[in-house]
Tab-separated table of C-alpha atoms and ligand atoms in Angstrom:
chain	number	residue	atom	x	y	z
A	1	UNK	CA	0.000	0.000	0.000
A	2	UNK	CA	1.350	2.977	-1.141
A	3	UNK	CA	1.086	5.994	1.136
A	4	UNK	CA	-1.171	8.864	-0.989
A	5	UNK	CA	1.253	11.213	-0.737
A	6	UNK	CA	4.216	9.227	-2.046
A	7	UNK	CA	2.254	7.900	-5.437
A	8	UNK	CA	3.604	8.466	-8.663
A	9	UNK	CA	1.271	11.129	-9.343
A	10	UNK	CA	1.879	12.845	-6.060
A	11	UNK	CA	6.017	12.727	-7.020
A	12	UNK	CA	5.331	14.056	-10.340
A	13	UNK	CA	3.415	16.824	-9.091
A	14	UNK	CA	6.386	17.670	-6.612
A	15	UNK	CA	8.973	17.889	-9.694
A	16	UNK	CA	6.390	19.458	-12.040
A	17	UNK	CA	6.129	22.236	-9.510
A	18	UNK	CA	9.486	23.025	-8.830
A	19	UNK	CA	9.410	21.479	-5.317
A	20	UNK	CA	11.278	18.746	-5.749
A	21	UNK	CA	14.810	18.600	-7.709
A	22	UNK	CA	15.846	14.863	-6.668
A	23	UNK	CA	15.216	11.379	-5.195
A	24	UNK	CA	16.784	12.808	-2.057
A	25	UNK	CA	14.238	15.246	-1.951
A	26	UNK	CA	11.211	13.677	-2.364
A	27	UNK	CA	12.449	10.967	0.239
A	28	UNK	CA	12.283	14.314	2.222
A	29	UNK	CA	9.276	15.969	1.282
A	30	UNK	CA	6.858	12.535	1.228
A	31	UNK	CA	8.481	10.688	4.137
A	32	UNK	CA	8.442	7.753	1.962
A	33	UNK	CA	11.557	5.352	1.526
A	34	UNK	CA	14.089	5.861	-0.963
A	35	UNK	CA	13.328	2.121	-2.355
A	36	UNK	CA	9.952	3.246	-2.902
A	37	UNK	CA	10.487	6.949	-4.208
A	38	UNK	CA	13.045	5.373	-6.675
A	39	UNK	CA	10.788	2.058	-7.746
A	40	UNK	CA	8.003	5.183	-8.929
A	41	UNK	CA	10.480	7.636	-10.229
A	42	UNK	CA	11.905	4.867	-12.693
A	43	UNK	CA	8.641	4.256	-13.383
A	44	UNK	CA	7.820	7.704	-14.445
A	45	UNK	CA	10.790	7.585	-16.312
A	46	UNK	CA	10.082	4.687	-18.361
A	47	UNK	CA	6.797	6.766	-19.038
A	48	UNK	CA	8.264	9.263	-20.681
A	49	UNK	CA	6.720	11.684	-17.787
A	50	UNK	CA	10.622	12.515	-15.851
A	51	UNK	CA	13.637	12.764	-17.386
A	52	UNK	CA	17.297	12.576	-15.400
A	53	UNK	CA	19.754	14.992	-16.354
A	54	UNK	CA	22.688	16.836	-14.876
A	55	UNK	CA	23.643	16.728	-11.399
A	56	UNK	CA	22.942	18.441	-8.364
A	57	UNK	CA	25.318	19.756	-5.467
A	58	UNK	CA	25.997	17.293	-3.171
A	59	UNK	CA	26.053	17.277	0.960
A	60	UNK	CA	29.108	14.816	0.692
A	61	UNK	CA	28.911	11.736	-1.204
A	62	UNK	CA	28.092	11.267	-4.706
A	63	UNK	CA	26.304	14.454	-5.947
A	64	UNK	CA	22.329	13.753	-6.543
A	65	UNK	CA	21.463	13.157	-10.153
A	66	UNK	CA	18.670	15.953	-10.904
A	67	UNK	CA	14.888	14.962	-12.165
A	68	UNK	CA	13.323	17.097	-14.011
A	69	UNK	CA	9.640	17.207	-15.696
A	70	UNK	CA	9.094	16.285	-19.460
A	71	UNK	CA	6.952	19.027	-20.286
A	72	UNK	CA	7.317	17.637	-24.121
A	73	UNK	CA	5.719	14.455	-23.584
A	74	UNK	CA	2.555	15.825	-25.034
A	75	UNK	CA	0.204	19.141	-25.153
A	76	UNK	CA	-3.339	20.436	-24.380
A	77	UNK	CA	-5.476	22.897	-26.088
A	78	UNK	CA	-6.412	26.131	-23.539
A	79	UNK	CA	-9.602	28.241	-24.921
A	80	UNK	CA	-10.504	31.207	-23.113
A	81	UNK	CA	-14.435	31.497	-24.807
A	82	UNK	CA	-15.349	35.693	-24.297
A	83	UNK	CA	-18.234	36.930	-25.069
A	84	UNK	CA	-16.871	38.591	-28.324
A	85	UNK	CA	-14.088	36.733	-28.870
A	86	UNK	CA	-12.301	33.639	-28.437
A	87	UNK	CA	-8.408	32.681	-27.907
A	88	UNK	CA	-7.254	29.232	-28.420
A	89	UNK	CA	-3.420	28.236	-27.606
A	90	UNK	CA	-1.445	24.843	-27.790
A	91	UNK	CA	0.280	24.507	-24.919
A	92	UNK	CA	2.953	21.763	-23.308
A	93	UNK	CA	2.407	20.156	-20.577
A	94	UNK	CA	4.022	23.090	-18.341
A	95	UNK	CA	1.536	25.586	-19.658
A	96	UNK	CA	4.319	27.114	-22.019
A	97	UNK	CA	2.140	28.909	-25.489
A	98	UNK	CA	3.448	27.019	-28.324
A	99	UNK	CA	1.247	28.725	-30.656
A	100	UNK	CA	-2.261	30.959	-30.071
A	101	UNK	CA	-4.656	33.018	-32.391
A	102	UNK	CA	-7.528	34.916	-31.415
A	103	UNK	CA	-10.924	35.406	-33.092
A	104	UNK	CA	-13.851	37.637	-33.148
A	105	UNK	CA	-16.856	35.635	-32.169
A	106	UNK	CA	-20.672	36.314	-31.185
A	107	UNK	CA	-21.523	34.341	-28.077
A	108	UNK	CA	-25.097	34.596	-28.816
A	109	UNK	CA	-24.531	33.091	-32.207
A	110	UNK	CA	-25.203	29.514	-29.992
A	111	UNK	CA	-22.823	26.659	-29.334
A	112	UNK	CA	-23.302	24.958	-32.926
A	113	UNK	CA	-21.370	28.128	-34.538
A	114	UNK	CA	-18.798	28.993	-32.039
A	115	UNK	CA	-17.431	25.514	-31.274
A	116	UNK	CA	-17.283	24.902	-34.734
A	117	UNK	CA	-14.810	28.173	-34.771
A	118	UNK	CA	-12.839	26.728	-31.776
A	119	UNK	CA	-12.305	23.855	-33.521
A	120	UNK	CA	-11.399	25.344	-36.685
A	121	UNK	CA	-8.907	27.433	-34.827
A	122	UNK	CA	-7.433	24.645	-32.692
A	123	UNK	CA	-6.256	22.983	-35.692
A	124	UNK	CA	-4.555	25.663	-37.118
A	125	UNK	CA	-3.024	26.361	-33.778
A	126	UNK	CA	-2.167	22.979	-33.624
A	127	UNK	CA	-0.737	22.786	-37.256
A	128	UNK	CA	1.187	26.702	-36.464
A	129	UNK	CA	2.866	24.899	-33.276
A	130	UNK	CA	3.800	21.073	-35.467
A	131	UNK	CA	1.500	19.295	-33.389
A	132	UNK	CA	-0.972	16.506	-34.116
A	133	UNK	CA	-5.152	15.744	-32.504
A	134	UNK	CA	-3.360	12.511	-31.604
A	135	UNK	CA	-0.513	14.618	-29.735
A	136	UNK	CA	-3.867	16.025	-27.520
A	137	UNK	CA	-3.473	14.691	-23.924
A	138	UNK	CA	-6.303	16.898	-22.441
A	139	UNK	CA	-8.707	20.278	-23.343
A	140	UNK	CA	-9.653	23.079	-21.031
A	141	UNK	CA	-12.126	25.562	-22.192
A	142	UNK	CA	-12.966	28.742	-19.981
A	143	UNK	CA	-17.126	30.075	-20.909
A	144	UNK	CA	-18.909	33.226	-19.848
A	145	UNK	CA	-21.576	31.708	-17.646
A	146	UNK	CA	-22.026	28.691	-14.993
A	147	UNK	CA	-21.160	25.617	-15.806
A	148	UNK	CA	-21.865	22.445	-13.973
A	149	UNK	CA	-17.879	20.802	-14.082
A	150	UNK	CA	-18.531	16.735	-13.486
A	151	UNK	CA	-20.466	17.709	-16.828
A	152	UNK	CA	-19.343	20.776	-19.023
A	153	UNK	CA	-22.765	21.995	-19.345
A	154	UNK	CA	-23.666	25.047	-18.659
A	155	UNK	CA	-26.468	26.382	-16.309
A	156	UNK	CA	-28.766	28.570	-17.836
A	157	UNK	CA	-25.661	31.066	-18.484
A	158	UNK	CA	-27.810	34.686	-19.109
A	159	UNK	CA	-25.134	35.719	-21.734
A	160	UNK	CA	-25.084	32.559	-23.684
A	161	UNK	CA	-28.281	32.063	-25.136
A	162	UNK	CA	-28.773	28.278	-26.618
A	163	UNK	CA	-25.991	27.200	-24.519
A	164	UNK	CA	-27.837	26.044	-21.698
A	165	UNK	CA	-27.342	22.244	-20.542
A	166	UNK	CA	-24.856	21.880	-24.495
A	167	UNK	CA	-22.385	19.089	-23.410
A	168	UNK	CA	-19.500	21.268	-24.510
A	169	UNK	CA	-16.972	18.528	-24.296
A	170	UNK	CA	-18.588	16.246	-27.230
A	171	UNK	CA	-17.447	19.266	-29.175
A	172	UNK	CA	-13.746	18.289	-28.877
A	173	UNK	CA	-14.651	14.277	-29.783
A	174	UNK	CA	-12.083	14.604	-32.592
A	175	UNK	CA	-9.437	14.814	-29.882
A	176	UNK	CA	-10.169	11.443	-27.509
A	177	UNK	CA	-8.666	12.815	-24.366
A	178	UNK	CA	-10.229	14.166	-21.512
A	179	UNK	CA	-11.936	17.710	-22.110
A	180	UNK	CA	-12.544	20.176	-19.490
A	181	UNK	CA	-15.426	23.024	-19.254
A	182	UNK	CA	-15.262	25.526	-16.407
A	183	UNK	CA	-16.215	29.306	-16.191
A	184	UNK	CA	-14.154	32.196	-16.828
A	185	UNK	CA	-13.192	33.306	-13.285
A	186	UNK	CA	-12.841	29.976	-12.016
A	187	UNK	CA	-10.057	29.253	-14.983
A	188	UNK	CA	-8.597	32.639	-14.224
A	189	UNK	CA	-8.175	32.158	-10.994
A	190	UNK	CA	-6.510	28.782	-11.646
A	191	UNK	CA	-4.353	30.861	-14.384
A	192	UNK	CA	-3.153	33.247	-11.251
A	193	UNK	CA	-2.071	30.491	-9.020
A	194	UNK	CA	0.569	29.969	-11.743
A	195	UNK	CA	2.400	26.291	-12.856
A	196	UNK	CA	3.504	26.150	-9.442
A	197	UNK	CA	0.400	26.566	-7.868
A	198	UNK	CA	-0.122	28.084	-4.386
A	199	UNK	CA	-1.574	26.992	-1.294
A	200	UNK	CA	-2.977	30.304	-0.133
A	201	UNK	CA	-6.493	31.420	0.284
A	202	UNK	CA	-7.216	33.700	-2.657
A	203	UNK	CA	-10.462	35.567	-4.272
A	204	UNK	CA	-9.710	36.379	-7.801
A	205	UNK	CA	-12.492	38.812	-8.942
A	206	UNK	CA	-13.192	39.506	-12.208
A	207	UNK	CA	-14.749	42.857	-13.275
A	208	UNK	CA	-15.940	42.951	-16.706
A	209	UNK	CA	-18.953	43.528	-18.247
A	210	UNK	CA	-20.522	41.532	-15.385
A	211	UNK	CA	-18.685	40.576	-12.007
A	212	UNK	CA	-17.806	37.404	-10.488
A	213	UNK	CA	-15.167	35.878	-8.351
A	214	UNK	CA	-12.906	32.790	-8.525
A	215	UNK	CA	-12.935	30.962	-4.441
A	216	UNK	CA	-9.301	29.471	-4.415
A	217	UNK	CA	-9.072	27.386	-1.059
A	218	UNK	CA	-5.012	26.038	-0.244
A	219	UNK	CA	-4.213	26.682	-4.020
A	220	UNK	CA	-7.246	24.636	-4.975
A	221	UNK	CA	-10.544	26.278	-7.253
A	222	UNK	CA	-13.474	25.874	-4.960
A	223	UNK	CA	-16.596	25.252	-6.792
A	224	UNK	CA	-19.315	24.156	-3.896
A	225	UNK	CA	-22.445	22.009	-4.309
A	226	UNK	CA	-23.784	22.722	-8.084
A	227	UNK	CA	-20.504	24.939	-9.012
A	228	UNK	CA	-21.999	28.058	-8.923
A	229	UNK	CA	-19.538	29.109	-6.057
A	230	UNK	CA	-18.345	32.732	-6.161
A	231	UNK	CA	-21.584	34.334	-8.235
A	232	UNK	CA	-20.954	37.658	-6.232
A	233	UNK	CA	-22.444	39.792	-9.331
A	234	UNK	CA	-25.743	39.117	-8.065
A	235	UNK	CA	-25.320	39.769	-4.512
A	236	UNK	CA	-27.644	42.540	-3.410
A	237	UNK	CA	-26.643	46.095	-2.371
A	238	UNK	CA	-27.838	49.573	-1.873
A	239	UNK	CA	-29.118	51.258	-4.529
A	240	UNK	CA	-27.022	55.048	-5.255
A	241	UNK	CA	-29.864	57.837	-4.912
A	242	UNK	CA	-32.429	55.136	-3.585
A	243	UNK	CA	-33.866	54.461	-7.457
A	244	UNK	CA	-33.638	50.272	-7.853
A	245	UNK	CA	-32.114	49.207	-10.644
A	246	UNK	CA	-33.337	46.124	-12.538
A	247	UNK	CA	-30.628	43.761	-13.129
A	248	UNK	CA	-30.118	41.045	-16.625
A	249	UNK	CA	-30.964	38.558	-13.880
A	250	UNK	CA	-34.397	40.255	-13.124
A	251	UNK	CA	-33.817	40.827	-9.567
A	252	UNK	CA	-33.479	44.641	-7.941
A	253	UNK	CA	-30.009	46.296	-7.424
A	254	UNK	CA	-27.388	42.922	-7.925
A	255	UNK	CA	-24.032	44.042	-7.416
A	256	UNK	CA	-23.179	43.749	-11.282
A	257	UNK	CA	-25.945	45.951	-12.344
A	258	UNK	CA	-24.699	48.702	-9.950
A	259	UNK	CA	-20.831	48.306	-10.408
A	260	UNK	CA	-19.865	46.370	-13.610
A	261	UNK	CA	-18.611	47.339	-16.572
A	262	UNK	CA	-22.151	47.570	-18.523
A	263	UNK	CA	-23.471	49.929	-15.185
A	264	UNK	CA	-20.723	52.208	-15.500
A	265	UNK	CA	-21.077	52.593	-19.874
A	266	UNK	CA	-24.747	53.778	-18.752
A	267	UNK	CA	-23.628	55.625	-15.765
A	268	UNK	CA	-21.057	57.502	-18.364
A	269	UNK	CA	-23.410	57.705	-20.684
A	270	UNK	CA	-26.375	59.349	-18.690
A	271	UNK	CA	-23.820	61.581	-17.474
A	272	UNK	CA	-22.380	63.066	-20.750
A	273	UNK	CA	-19.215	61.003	-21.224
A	274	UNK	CA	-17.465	60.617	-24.940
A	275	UNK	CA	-17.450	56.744	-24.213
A	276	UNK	CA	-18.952	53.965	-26.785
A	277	UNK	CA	-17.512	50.950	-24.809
A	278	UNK	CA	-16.514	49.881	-21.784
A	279	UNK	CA	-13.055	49.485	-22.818
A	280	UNK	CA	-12.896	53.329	-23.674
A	281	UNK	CA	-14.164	54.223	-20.900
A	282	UNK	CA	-11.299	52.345	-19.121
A	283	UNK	CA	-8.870	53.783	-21.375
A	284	UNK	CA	-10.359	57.300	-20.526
A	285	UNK	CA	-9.988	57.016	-16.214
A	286	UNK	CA	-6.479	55.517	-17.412
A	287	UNK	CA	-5.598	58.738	-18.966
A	288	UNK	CA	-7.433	60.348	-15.890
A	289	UNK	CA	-9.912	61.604	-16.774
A	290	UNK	CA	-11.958	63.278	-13.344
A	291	UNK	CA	-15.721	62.549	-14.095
A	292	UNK	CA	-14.519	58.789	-15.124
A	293	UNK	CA	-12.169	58.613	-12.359
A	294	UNK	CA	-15.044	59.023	-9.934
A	295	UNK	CA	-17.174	56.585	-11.735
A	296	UNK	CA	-14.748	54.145	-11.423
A	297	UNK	CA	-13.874	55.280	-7.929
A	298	UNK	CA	-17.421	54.796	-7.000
A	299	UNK	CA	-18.110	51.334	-8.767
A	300	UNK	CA	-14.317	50.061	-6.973
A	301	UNK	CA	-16.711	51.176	-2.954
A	302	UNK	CA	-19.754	49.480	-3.863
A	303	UNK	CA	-17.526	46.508	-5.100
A	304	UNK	CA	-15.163	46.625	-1.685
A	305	UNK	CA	-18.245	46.522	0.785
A	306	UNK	CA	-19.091	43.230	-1.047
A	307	UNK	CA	-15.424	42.157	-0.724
A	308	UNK	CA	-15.137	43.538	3.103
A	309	UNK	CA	-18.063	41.263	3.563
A	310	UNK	CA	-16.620	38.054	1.741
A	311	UNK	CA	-13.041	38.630	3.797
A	312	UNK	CA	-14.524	39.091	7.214
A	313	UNK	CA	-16.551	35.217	6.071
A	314	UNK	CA	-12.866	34.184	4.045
A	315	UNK	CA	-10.198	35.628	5.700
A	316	UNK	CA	-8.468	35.062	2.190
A	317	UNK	CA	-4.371	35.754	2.001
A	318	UNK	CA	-4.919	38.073	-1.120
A	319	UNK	CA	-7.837	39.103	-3.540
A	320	UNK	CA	-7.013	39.645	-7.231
A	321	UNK	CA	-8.779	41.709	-9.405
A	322	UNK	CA	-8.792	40.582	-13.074
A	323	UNK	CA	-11.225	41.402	-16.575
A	324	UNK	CA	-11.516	44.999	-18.619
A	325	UNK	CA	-12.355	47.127	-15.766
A	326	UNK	CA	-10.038	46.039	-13.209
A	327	UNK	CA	-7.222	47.270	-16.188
A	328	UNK	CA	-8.135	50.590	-15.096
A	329	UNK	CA	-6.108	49.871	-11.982
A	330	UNK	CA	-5.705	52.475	-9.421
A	331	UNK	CA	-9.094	54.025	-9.265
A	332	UNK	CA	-10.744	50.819	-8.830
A	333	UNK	CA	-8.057	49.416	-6.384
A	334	UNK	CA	-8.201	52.811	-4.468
A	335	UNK	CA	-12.111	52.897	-4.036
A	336	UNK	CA	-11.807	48.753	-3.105
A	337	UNK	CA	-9.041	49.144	-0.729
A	338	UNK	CA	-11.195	51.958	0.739
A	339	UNK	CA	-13.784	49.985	1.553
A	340	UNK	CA	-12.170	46.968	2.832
A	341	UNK	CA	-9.815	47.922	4.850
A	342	UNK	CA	-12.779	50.674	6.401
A	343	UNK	CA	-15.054	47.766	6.972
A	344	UNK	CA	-13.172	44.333	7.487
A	345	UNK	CA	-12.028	43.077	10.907
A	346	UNK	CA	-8.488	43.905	11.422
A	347	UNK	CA	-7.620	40.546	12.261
A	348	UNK	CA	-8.651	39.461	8.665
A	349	UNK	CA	-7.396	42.901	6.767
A	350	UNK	CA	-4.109	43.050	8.618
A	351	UNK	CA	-2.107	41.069	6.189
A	352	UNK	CA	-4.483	41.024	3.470
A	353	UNK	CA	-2.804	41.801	0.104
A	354	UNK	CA	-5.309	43.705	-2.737
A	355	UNK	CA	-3.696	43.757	-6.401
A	356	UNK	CA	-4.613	43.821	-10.031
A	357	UNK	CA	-3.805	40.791	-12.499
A	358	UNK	CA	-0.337	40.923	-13.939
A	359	UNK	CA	-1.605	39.362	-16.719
A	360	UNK	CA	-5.182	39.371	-17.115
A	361	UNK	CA	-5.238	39.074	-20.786
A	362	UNK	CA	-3.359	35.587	-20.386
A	363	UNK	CA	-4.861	33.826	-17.321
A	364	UNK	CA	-8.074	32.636	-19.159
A	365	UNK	CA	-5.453	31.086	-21.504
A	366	UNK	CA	-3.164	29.778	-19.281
A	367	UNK	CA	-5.774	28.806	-16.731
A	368	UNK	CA	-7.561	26.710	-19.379
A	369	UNK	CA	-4.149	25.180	-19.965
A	370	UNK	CA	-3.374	24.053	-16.119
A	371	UNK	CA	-6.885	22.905	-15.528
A	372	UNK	CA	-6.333	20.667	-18.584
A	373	UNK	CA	-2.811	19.843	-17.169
A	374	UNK	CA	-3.966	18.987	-13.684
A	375	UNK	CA	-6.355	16.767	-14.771
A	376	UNK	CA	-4.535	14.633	-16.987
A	377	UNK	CA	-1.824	14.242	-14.657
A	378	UNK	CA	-3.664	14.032	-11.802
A	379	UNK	CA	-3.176	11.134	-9.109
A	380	UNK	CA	-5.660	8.555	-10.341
A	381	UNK	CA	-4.340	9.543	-14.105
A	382	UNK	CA	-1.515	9.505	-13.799
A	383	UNK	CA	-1.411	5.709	-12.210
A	384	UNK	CA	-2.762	4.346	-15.711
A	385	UNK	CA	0.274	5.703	-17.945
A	386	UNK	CA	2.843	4.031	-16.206
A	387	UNK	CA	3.790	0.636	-16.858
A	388	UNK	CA	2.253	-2.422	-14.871
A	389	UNK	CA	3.530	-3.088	-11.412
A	390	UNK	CA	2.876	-6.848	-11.490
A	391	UNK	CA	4.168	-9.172	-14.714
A	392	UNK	CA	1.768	-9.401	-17.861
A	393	UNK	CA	0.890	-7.126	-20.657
A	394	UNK	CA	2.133	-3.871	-20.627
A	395	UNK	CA	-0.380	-1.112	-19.860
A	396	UNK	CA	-0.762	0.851	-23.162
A	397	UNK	CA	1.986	3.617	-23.441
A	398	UNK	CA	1.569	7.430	-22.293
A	399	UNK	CA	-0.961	8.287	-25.571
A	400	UNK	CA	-3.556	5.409	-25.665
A	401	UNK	CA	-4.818	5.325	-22.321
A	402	UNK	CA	-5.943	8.715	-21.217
A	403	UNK	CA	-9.514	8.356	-19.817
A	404	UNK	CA	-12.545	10.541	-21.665
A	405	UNK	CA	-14.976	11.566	-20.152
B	501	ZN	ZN1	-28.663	40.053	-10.766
C-alpha cells in the first residue's frame, strides 16, 4: 500500500512544480523510503513523464542526479471562450504557449457556430505549433456563464443564449482525451495560481462587463455544491440615490448591475461622457480623466463593501482583481481598498494583500491550460500511464490510455 502522498502522481506533481529537484528530496518531502520513491520515479521515467539529467550539489557523497519534468511528452489545447471573442493556444504540458490566435466571435450566435470556430482554430493552432489531434493529452475551455464541471454543461448562463445544458466537451470528440469546461473566473483564478500553484487562500475577482469571483481554497478552485460558487455579481446592495435598478438577472439592485462594466457605460453615458464601450471608458480614467475617475472610484466602494463582507466570512491571504475594468487599476483598487480595509475586521485585513492581475489578458489562456494539465496528470491519471507493477501485458503507453470523459 502505497502511502497517498508518495504515489507516482503525487512525485510528479512535486517535480512538475518546482518542489522537488531529486530522489533525495522527495524521500524528504513525502516521508516515503528511498526504495519506494526510486521504484516510482523509474517508473515515471520509463513513461516518458521525468527525465534525469545533470547533477545536483551534493552534501558529501556522490552528488544527486537531478529529475526534471518532461513538459514535451505531449500538449493540451487552452480556450478562453469571451463573449466577443475567443483565444485558443497549444500549450505543453508546463503551460508554455506554443502557438495561439484569437478570433472575433458572437456568443449569442449559440454553441453549434462557435465551437465549430474553436475547432477550426485549434487545428490551425495545432498545425502553427507542429503538433498533431493525436498529440492532444487533455482540453480546457474557460465560458462566460455557470457551468456544472462533473459535466461541461452550462447552467442557464444569461449571456449565452442556446448554450444552456450543451455538453460542450462532445465538441472536442475529434481529440479522444479528456476535455474540461469551467467558467471564466474559475479558470482565471486557476491561471493566477501559476504552474507552481499556491496553497494560499485567494479571491480572484473579475470585473468585466458583469462581475464574479474565482474561491481558491489552499491553491485549490473551490466550486461548492452545483458549481456556482463565487456568483458575487448578483449579490444585493444599496441602490445610489435610492432608485432600484433592474438587473439582466431580473432581480433589484445585484451588485453587477450597480458596479460592472455595462453599469458604469450607462452611468457615463447618462452623465455626458465621450465613451462607446466599456473598454474606452477604461482607457479614458487611465488617462485620468476626473468625471470617469469618480465613476470608477465609485463602482471600486460598492464593489469593496461586497469584498469587506466576503473577507470578514474568508479571511483570504490576497484578492485579485482581473477582466476589462479592473485594467483601469488604481481608481478601482483605491475605491476597493477603501472599503475593505474601512469595513473588514483587522484581524482578517491586517495582512491582506489587494492587487490587479499581472496578466489578465493571459490567465483565461493559461488557466484553461493548467486545468487541462492537472487533470490529466492528476493522481488517479496519472497511475494508468505508467507501466504495470505486477508481470503481464504492458499497460498501453503514455498516448492510448488517457480516460474521456
Ligand atoms: Zn442580478
Amino acid at each position: 500500500m502505497v502511502h497517498p502522498s508518495a504515489s507516482a502522481g503525487a512525485l510528479l506533481h512535486h517535480v512538475r512544480t518546482g518542489r522537488a529537484h531529486s530522489r533525495a528530496e522527495l524521500v524528504a518531502l513525502t516521508g516515503a523510503s528511498r526504495n519506494t520513491v526510486s521504484a516510482r520515479v523509474d517508473q515515471l521515467i520509463a513513461a516518458g513523464l521525468l527525465e534525469e539529467g545533470g547533477r545536483g550539489w551534493s552534501t558529501g557523497g556522490r552528488p544527486p542526479t537531478l529529475l526534471q519534468f518532461n513538459a514535451r511528452a505531449g500538449c493540451v489545447l487552452a480556450v478562453d471562450l469571451g463573449v466577443t471573442s475567443v483565444d485558443v493556444a497549444v500549450t505543453d504540458l508546463s503551460a508554455q504557449v506554443l502557438a495561439t490566435v484569437g478570433h472575433p466571435i458572437d456568443i449569442a450566435e449559440g454553441p453549434g457556430p462557435v465551437l465549430a470556430e474553436v475547432d477550426r482554430l485549434a487545428q490551425l493552432v495545432l498545425a502553427e505549433a507542429g503538433r498533431t489531434p493525436a498529440d492532444v493529452c487533455a482540453v480546457g475551455i474557460g465560458v462566460p456563464g455557470p457551468v456544472e464541471f462533473s459535466t461541461g454543461r452550462p447552467v442557464h448562463p444569461p449571456i449565452m443564449p442556446g448554450w444552456h445544458d450543451f455538453p460542450i466537451p462532445s465538441a472536442f470528440a475529434r481529440y479522444d482525451c479528456p476535455v474540461y469546461a469551467d467558467n471564466d473566473v474559475n479558470v482565471m483564478a486557476l491561471g493566477e495560481m501559476g504552474v507552481a500553484g499556491s496553497v494560499e487562500d485567494v479571491l480572484v475577482v473579475k470585473v468585466g462587463t458583469g462581475i464574479g469571483c474565482g474561491i481558491v481554497v489552499d491553491g485549490r478552485v473551490y466550486r461548492g455544491a452545483q458549481g456556482s460558487a463565487g456568483d458575487i455579481g448578483h449579490i444585493s446592495v444599496p441602490a445610489p440615490g435610492g432608485r432600484p435598478v433592474v438587473c439582466r438577472c431580473g432581480n433589484e439592485n445585484c451588485l453587477e448591475a450597480i458596479a460592472g462594466g455595462g453599469a458604469l457605460l450607462r452611468d457615463a453615458q447618462a452623465a455626458g461622457l465621450p465613451v462607446g464601450s466599456t473598454r474606452e471608458l477604461v482607457e479614458l480614467a487611465a488617462r485620468g480623466d476626473g468625471p470617469t475617475l469618480e465613476l470608477v472610484r465609485d463602482a471600486g466602494r460598492t464593489i469593496g463593501t461586497v469584498l469587506a463582507s466576503l473577507v470578514n466570512f474568508f479571511n483570504p491571504h490576497r484578492i485579485v482583481m482581473t477582466g476589462g475594468v479592473a485594467q483601469a487599476g488604481a481608481p478601482l483598487l483605491a475605491g476597493i481598498r477603501e472599503a475593505v480595509y474601512g469595513r473588514s475586521l483587522p484581524l482578517a485585513a491586517r495582512a491582506l494583500d489587494i492587487t490587479v492581475s499581472d496578466a489578465p489578458d493571459l490567465s483565461g489562456r493559461l488557466g484553461a491550460a493548467l486545468m487541462a494539465i492537472e487533470g490529466f496528470l492528476d493522481e488517479e491519471s496519472v497511475t494508468r500511464l505508467l507501466p504495470a507493477d505486477e508481470p503481464g501485458p504492458a499497460r498501453a503507453a503514455l498516448r492510448g490510455s488517457s480516460p474521456t470523459r
